[in-house]
Amino acid sequence: MSPSLYVPGDGPLHRLPAGAKLAALAGLGVALFLVSSPIVLGAAALAAAGVVAATGVRLARLRGALAGVAIVVAIVVAANAWLAGWREAAAVGARIVALVLLGYALTLTTRTSDLLATLERLLAPLERIGLADAGKVALAVALVLRFVPELMKQAADIREARAARGLRVGPVALVVPMIVRVLRSADAIAEAIDARAYPPCKSPPTSAIPSSTGPGSADHDNA
Amino acid sequence: MTTRDLVLVALFAALTAVLGLVPPITVGFLPVPITLQSLGPMLAGLMLGPVRGGLALALFVLLVALGMPVLAGGRGGFGILLGPTGGFIVGWIVGAIVVGALAKRFARTGAWRAPDLANAALACVVGGIGAVYAMGVPWLSVVTGMGLGPAAASMVVFLPGDAIKVVVAVMVARGVQRAYPIALR
């Protein structure tokens, strides 16, 4: 699994702070639903395509993602043309294209760590009233990034083991051993995290985010 | 929430991602291969309960929003959440909570005999299908301008696959609980 859809670069969109881009995306998302003219929405879709092109991403990188969107848009436009006429269909299609492309523009130009830092800032008010713990959220994200390749490896092992016995692997026979194997290590991982006193105590707000360090690594030895 | 709870939440978020990455599985009598990703909310709810199950799927959706390619077919990013199918993905959070709440409400004896299996299946149908569609269909309707009726009707094609996933989720939950029981919370 590639770590993220982020594409390195130093265009204007890359330099904008993540928070500003998120706010702009939220605002534009609402605005697109308030407009119903197919001409304005078509212009918005073209502008969004221009924004994505300005990120400097190579088209090949996006092909898989856009193919899925294209199929959904085609179905939706066809259904709308049939039920509500071409005008409505064009407006709806353009709106979806604009929304999805703008979302991709954010994802392509913003590092995951920057988005996480913005999330930590957004969580700060919740943290003050004791509803969330930004350090724990960051730790949970890091853990998922560590677990995904582990589970993929388990899945491959189980498939091979079944194939060696001449068996096909059904979903139950695949998922049960996958979960049980990783659950067995969950206690050890939890103990390892506790032993390192991670996540660190509240006193200085954490700015560094554990990127993809495994739970077993000693990088975060704050004890 | 202990560190172990945090690890379990992360584990089921990762499991949901991996279920979308393993090649789709063909089931004998269905013409299209089904991806197993929507098993995630059912499994998290059945095995972790409403709180941790809901958190696991919330963490998964957060990863989607952050741009990780964790959705089936390596998709991800904010654009997907804004698109026509975004409601189903956000609906997985609600689905996991509902499945977990129902599974906990009808607490099992642990023996996994017929009544327990039926309860677990019912929890998956109400939460994993009902609650997810209750979020996803209105969202689809708003984004695409389709009426609620046609949007709901178009879901019929997915119901056979969903029914199979309910059976798979219950069998997996039974298998895992027998080998490694986790208390619902």
Coordinates of C-alpha atoms in Angstrom, one line a residue, chain A residues 1-6 22 25 29 33 64-65 68-69 72 76 79-80 83 88 92 95-96 99-104 106-107 110-112 115-116 119 136-137 139-141 143-145 147-149 151-152 155 159 168-172 174-176 178-180 182-187 189-191 193-194 198-199, chain B residues 1-19 21-28 36 39 43 47-48 59 62-70 73-80 82-85 140 142-147 150 164 167-169 171-177 179-180 182:
Chain A
M1 CA 0.0 0.0 0.0
S2 CA 1.4 3.4 -0.9
P3 CA 1.3 5.6 2.2
S4 CA -0.8 8.4 0.9
L5 CA -2.2 10.0 -2.3
Y6 CA 0.0 13.1 -1.6
L22 CA -10.0 22.6 4.4
L25 CA -13.2 23.1 0.5
G29 CA -18.8 22.4 -1.0
F33 CA -25.2 22.9 -3.6
G64 CA -7.7 4.6 -11.2
A65 CA -9.4 7.0 -8.9
G68 CA -14.4 5.0 -10.6
V69 CA -15.8 8.5 -10.3
V72 CA -20.7 6.8 -11.0
V76 CA -26.1 9.4 -12.3
A79 CA -30.5 8.5 -14.6
N80 CA -31.1 12.2 -14.2
L83 CA -36.0 11.2 -14.9
E88 CA -30.8 18.9 -14.5
V92 CA -25.8 17.3 -11.2
R95 CA -21.5 19.5 -9.4
I96 CA -20.2 16.0 -8.6
L99 CA -16.7 18.4 -5.6
V100 CA -14.7 15.3 -6.2
L101 CA -11.9 17.1 -8.1
L102 CA -11.7 19.8 -5.3
G103 CA -11.4 17.0 -2.7
Y104 CA -8.6 15.4 -4.7
L106 CA -6.7 18.9 -1.2
T107 CA -5.5 15.4 -0.8
T110 CA -1.5 18.3 1.5
R111 CA 0.8 16.0 3.5
T112 CA -1.0 13.6 5.8
L115 CA -3.8 17.3 7.9
L116 CA -3.2 15.5 11.2
L119 CA -7.0 17.9 13.1
K136 CA -4.4 9.3 21.4
V137 CA -5.9 10.1 18.0
L139 CA -1.3 7.2 18.1
A140 CA -4.3 5.4 16.8
V141 CA -3.6 6.6 13.2
L143 CA -1.1 2.1 14.8
V144 CA -3.4 1.6 11.9
L145 CA -0.6 2.4 9.4
F147 CA -1.4 -2.8 11.3
V148 CA -2.4 -2.6 7.6
P149 CA 0.8 -4.2 6.2
L151 CA -2.8 -7.8 8.2
M152 CA -1.9 -7.9 4.5
A155 CA -3.8 -12.6 4.5
R159 CA -3.9 -17.9 1.3
R168 CA -9.7 -22.5 -1.9
V169 CA -9.9 -19.6 0.7
G170 CA -13.4 -18.5 1.4
P171 CA -14.1 -15.2 3.4
V172 CA -14.6 -16.9 6.7
L174 CA -9.5 -16.0 5.6
V175 CA -10.8 -13.5 8.1
V176 CA -11.0 -15.6 11.2
M178 CA -6.3 -13.1 10.3
I179 CA -8.1 -11.5 13.3
V180 CA -7.2 -14.2 15.8
V182 CA -3.4 -10.2 15.4
L183 CA -5.6 -10.2 18.5
R184 CA -3.0 -12.5 20.1
S185 CA -0.4 -9.7 19.6
A186 CA -2.7 -6.9 20.7
D187 CA -2.0 -7.4 24.4
I189 CA 1.5 -4.2 21.8
A190 CA -0.7 -2.5 24.4
E191 CA 1.9 -3.5 27.1
I193 CA 2.9 1.2 24.5
D194 CA 2.2 1.5 28.2
Y198 CA 2.9 6.7 25.3
P199 CA 1.1 8.9 24.5
Chain B
M1 CA -10.3 3.7 27.5
T2 CA -7.3 1.7 28.2
T3 CA -4.3 1.3 25.8
R4 CA -5.6 -2.1 24.9
D5 CA -8.9 -0.6 23.8
L6 CA -7.0 1.9 21.7
V7 CA -5.0 -1.0 20.1
L8 CA -8.3 -2.9 19.4
V9 CA -9.9 0.2 17.8
A10 CA -6.8 0.7 15.6
L11 CA -6.8 -3.0 14.7
F12 CA -10.4 -3.0 13.5
A13 CA -9.9 0.2 11.6
A14 CA -6.9 -1.5 9.9
L15 CA -9.0 -4.7 9.3
T16 CA -11.7 -2.6 7.5
A17 CA -8.9 -1.2 5.3
V18 CA -7.4 -4.6 4.5
L19 CA -10.9 -6.1 3.7
L21 CA -7.5 -4.4 -0.3
V22 CA -7.7 -8.2 -0.4
P23 CA -8.9 -9.2 -3.9
P24 CA -12.7 -9.4 -4.2
I25 CA -14.1 -12.8 -3.6
T26 CA -16.4 -14.5 -6.0
V27 CA -19.4 -16.3 -4.5
G28 CA -20.8 -19.1 -6.6
L36 CA -15.6 -7.5 1.8
L39 CA -17.9 -6.4 6.6
L43 CA -17.4 -7.2 12.6
M47 CA -16.8 -8.0 18.4
L48 CA -16.0 -4.7 20.1
L59 CA -10.9 6.2 12.8
L62 CA -10.7 9.8 9.3
L63 CA -8.0 7.9 7.4
V64 CA -10.2 8.2 4.2
A65 CA -10.5 12.0 4.8
L66 CA -6.8 12.3 5.4
G67 CA -6.2 10.8 1.9
M68 CA -5.0 7.3 2.7
P69 CA -6.0 4.9 -0.1
V70 CA -7.9 2.6 2.3
G73 CA -9.7 -0.5 -5.0
G74 CA -7.2 1.8 -3.4
R75 CA -9.4 4.9 -3.3
G76 CA -9.4 7.5 -0.7
G77 CA -9.3 11.2 -0.1
F78 CA -11.8 14.0 0.7
G79 CA -13.3 13.8 -2.8
I80 CA -14.8 10.4 -2.1
L82 CA -18.1 14.5 -0.8
G83 CA -19.2 12.3 -3.7
P84 CA -22.4 10.3 -4.2
T85 CA -21.3 7.3 -2.1
L140 CA -27.0 9.9 -2.6
V142 CA -29.0 15.0 -2.3
V143 CA -25.8 14.8 -4.2
T144 CA -27.3 13.3 -7.4
G145 CA -30.6 15.1 -7.3
M146 CA -32.4 11.7 -7.6
G147 CA -35.6 11.4 -5.6
P150 CA -35.4 6.0 -7.1
I164 CA -24.1 -12.8 2.1
V167 CA -23.8 -14.5 7.1
V168 CA -20.0 -14.1 6.7
A169 CA -19.9 -11.6 9.6
M171 CA -19.6 -16.9 11.0
V172 CA -16.4 -14.8 11.5
A173 CA -17.6 -13.4 14.8
R174 CA -18.4 -16.9 16.0
G175 CA -15.1 -18.3 14.9
V176 CA -13.1 -15.4 16.5
Q177 CA -15.1 -15.4 19.7
A179 CA -10.8 -18.7 19.7
Y180 CA -10.3 -15.4 21.5
I182 CA -13.4 -10.1 23.8

